[in-house]
PDB file of C-alpha atoms in Angstrom:
ATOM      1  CA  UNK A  20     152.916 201.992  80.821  1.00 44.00           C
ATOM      2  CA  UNK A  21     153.293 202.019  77.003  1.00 47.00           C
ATOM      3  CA  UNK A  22     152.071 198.325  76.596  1.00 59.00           C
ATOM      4  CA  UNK A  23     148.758 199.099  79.111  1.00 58.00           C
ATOM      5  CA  UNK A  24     148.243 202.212  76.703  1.00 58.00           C
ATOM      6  CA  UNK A  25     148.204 200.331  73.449  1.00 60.00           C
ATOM      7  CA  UNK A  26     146.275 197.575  75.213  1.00 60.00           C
ATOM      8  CA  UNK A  27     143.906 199.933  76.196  1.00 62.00           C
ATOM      9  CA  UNK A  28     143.406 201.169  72.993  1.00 64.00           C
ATOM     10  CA  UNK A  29     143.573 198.325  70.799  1.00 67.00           C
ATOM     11  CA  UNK A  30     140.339 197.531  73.223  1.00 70.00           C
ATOM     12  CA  UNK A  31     138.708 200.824  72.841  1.00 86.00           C
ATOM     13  CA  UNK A  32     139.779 200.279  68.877  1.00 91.00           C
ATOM     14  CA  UNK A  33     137.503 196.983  68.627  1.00 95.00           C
ATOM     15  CA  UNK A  34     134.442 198.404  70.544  1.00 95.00           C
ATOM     16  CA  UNK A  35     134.541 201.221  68.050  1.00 95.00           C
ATOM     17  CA  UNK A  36     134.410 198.624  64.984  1.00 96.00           C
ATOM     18  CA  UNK A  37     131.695 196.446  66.812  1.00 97.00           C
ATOM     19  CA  UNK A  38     129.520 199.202  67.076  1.00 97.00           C
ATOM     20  CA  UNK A  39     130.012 200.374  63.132  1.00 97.00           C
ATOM     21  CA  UNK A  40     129.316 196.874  62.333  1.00 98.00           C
ATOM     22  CA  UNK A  41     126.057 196.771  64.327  1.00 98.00           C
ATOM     23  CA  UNK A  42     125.357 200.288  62.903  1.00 98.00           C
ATOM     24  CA  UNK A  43     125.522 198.915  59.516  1.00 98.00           C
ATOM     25  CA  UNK A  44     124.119 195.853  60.250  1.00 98.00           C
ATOM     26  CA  UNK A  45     120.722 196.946  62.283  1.00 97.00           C
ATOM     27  CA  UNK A  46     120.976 200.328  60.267  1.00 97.00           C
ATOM     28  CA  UNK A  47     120.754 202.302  63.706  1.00 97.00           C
ATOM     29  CA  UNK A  48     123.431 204.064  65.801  1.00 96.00           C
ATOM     30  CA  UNK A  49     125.828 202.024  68.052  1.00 96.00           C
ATOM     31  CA  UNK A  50     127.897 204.068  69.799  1.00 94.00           C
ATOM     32  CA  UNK A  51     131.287 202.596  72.094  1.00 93.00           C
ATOM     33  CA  UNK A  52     130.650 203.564  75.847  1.00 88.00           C
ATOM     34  CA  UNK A  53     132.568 206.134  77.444  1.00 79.00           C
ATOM     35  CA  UNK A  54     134.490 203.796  80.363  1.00 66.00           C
ATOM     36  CA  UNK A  55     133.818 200.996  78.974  1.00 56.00           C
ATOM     37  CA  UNK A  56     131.188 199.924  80.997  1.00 48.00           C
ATOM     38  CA  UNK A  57     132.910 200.474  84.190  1.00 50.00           C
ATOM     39  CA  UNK A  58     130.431 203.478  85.254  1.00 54.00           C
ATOM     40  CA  UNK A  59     127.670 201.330  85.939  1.00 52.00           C
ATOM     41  CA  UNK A  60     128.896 198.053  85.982  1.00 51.00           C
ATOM     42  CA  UNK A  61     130.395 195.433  88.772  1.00 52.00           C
ATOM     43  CA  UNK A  62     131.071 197.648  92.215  1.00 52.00           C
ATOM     44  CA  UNK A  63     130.166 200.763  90.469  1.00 55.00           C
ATOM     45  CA  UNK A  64     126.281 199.364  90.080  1.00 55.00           C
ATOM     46  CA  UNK A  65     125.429 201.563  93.281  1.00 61.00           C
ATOM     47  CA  UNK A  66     125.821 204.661  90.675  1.00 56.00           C
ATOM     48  CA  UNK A  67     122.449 203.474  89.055  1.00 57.00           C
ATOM     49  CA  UNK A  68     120.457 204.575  92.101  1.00 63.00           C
ATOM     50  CA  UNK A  69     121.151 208.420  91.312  1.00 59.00           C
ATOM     51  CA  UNK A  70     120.711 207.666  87.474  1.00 55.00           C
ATOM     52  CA  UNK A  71     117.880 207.785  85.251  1.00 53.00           C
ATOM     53  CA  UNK A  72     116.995 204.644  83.302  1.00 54.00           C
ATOM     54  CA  UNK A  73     118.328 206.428  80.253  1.00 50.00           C
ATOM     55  CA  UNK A  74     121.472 207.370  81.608  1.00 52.00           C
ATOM     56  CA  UNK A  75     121.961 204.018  83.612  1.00 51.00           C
ATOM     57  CA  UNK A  76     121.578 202.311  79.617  1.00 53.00           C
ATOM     58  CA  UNK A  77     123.959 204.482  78.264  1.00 53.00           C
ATOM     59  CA  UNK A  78     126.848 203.357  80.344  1.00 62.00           C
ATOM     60  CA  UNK A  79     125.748 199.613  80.468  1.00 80.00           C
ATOM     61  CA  UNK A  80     128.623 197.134  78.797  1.00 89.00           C
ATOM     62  CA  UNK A  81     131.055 198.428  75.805  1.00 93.00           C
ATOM     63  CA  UNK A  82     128.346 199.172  73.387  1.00 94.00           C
ATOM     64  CA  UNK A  83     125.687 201.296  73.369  1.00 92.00           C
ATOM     65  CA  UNK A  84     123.195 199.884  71.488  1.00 94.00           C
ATOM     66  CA  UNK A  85     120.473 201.410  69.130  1.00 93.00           C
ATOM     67  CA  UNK A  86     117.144 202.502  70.142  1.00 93.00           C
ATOM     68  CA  UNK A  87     115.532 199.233  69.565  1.00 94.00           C
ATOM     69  CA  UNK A  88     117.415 197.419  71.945  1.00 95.00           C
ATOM     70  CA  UNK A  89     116.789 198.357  75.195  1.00 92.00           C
ATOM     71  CA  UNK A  90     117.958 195.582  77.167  1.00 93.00           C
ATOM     72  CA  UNK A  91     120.602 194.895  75.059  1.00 95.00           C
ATOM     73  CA  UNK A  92     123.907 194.657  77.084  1.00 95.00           C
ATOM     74  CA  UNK A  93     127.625 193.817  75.062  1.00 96.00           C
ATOM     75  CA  UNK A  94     130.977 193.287  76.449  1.00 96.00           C
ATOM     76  CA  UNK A  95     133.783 193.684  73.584  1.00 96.00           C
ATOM     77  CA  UNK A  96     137.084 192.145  74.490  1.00 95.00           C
ATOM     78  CA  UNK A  97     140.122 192.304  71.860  1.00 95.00           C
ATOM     79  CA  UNK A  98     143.286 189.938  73.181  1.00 93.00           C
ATOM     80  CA  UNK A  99     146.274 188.780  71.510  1.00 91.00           C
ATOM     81  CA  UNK A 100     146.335 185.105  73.282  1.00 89.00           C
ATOM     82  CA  UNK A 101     143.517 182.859  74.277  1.00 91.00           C
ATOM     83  CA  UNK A 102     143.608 179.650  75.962  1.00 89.00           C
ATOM     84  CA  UNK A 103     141.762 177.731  72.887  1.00 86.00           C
ATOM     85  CA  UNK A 104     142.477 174.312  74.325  1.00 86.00           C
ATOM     86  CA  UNK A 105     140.813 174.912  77.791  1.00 86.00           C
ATOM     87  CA  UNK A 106     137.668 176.166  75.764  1.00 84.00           C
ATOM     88  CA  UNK A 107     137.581 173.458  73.238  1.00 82.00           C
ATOM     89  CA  UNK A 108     138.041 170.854  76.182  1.00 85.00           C
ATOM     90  CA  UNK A 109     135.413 172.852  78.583  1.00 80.00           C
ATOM     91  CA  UNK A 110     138.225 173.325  81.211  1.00 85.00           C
ATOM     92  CA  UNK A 111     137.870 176.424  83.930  1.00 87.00           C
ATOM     93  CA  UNK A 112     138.999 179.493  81.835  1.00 90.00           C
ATOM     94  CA  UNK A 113     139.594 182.448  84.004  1.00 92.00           C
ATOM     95  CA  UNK A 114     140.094 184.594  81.839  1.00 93.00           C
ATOM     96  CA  UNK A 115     136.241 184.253  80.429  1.00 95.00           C
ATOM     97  CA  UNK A 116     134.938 183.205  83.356  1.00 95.00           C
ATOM     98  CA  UNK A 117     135.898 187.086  84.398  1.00 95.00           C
ATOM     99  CA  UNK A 118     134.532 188.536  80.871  1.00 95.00           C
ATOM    100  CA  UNK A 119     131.300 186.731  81.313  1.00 96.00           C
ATOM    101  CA  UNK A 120     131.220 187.618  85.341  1.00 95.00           C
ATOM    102  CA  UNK A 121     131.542 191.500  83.779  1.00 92.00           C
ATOM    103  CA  UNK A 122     128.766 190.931  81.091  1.00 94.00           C
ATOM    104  CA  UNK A 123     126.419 189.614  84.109  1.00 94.00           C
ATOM    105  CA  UNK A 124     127.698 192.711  85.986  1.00 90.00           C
ATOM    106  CA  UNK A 125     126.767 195.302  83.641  1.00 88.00           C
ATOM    107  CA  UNK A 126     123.344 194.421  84.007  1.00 90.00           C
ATOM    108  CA  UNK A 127     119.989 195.400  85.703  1.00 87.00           C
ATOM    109  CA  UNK A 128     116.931 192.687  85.735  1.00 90.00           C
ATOM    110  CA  UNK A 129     115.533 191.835  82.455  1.00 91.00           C
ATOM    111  CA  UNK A 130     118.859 192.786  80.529  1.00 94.00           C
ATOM    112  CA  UNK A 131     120.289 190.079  78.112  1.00 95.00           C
ATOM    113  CA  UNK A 132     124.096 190.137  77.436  1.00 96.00           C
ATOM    114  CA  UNK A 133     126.296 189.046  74.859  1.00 97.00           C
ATOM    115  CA  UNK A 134     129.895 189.031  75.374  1.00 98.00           C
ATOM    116  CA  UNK A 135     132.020 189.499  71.679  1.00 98.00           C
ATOM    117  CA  UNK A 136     135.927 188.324  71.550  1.00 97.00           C
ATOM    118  CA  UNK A 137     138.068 189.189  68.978  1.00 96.00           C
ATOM    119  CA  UNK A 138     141.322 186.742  69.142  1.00 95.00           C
ATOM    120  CA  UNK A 139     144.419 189.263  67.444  1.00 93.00           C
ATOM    121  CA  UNK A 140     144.935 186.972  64.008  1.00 92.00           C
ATOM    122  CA  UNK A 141     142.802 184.274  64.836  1.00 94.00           C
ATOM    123  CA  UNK A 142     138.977 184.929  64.511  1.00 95.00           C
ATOM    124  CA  UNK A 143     136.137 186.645  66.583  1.00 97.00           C
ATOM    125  CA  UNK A 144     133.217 184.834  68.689  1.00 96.00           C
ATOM    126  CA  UNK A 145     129.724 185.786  70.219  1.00 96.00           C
ATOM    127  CA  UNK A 146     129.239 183.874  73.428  1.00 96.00           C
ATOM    128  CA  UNK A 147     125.752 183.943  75.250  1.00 93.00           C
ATOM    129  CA  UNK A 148     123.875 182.637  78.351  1.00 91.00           C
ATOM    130  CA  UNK A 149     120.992 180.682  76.363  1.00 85.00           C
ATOM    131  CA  UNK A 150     118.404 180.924  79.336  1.00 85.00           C
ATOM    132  CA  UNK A 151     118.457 184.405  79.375  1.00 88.00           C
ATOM    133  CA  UNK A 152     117.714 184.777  75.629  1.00 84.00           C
ATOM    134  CA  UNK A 153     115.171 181.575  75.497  1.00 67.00           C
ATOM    135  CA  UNK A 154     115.633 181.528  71.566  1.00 61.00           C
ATOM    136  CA  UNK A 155     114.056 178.858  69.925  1.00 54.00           C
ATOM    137  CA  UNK A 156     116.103 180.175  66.684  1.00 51.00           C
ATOM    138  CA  UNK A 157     119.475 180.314  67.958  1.00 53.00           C
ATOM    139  CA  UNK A 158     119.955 176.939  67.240  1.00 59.00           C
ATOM    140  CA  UNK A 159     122.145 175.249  69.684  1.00 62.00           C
ATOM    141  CA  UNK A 160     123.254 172.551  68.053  1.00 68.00           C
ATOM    142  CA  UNK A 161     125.610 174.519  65.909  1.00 79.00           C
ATOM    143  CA  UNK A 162     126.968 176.374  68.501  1.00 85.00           C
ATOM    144  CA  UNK A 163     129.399 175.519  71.185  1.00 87.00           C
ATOM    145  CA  UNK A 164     129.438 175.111  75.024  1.00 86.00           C
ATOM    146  CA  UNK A 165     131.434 176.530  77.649  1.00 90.00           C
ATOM    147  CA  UNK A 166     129.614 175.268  80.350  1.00 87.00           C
ATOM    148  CA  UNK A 167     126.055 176.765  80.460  1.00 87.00           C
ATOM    149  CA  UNK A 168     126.945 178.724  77.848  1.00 90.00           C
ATOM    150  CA  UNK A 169     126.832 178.628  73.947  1.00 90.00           C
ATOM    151  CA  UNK A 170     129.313 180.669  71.753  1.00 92.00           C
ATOM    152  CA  UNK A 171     129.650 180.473  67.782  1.00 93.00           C
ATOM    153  CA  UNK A 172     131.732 182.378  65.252  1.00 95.00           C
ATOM    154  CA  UNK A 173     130.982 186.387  65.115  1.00 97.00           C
ATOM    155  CA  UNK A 174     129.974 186.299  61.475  1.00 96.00           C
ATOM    156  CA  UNK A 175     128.109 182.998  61.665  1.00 93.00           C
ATOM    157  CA  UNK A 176     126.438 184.331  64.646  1.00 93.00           C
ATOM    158  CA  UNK A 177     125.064 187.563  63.467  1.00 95.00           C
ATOM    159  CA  UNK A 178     124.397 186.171  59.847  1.00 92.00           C
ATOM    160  CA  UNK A 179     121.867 183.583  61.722  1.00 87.00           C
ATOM    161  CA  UNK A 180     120.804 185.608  64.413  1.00 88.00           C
ATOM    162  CA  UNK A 181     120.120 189.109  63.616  1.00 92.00           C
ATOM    163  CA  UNK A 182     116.563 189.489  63.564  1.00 90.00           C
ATOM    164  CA  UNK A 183     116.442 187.057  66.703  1.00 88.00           C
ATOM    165  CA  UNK A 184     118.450 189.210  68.585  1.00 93.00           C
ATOM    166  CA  UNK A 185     116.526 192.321  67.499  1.00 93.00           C
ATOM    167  CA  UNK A 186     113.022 190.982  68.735  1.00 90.00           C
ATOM    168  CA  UNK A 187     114.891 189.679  71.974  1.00 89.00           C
ATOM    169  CA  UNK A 188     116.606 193.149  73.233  1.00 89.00           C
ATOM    170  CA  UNK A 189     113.290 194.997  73.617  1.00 83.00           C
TER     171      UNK A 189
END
């Protein structure tokens, strides 16, 4: 039970430093979700018929994300092995194929997810589902694919991106 504790936190630990990154980055208040998304998000969706659209947002994903970005939805995931080769040779990866399936999940029509992966010791990405952004400036050729979808490194990402995602999320 020890190890599913400190897994549990190391998890809640990361969302917490996404959000004060993306606090000091948009210079607006992230905040981590309480249950990590799970209020509102896969079977639980049913719970957004009794909610208002505020409260439904605030539970949406791992991040609650500043005022400007209402559509915004972000799944945070912090693990200490990842199966780089099946990603680098586009081979089925359950394990993201369920942290993308979750990002989808947490959302309600016209949301636009990104789902953020920290690898323990080896690096962080942003992956993203480019038809649901339609971003002319995310430029695709320097990203990656994982089938229909494009991932880069975090700080490469947000350092190209920011503004993008900014107009996008409203």
């Amino acid at each position: 039970i020890l190890s599913g504790r400190k897994s549990k936190n190391k998890g809640k630990s990361y969302e917490r430093d996404v959000a004060n990154f993306l606090t000091e980055l948009y210079e607006e208040s992230f905040t981590r979700v309480p249950y990590s998304g799970a209020f509102v998000g896969g079977q639980n969706i049913v719970r957004t018929e009794t909610l208002s659209e505020g409260q439904t947002r605030g539970y949406k994903g791992d991040i609650h994300p500043g005022p400007s970005f209402p559509k915004l939805v972000i799944e945070a995931k912090n693990y200490a092995e990842f199966s780089w080769p099946s990603l680098a040779l586009g081979k089925p990866f359950a394990q993201l194929d369920d942290w993308i399936q979750q990002a989808k999940e947490s959302c309600e029509l016209g949301d636009k997810w990104l789902l953020i992966v920290k690898i323990t010791r080896q690096g962080q990405f942003v992956l993203w589902d480019h038809r649901l952004w339609r971003m002319a400036s995310i430029d695709v050729i320097e990203s990656n694919t994982y089938g229909e979808y494009h991932y880069m490194d975090f700080d490469k990402f947000w350092k190209k991106h920011k503004d993008t995602i900014k107009t996008n999320s409203n």
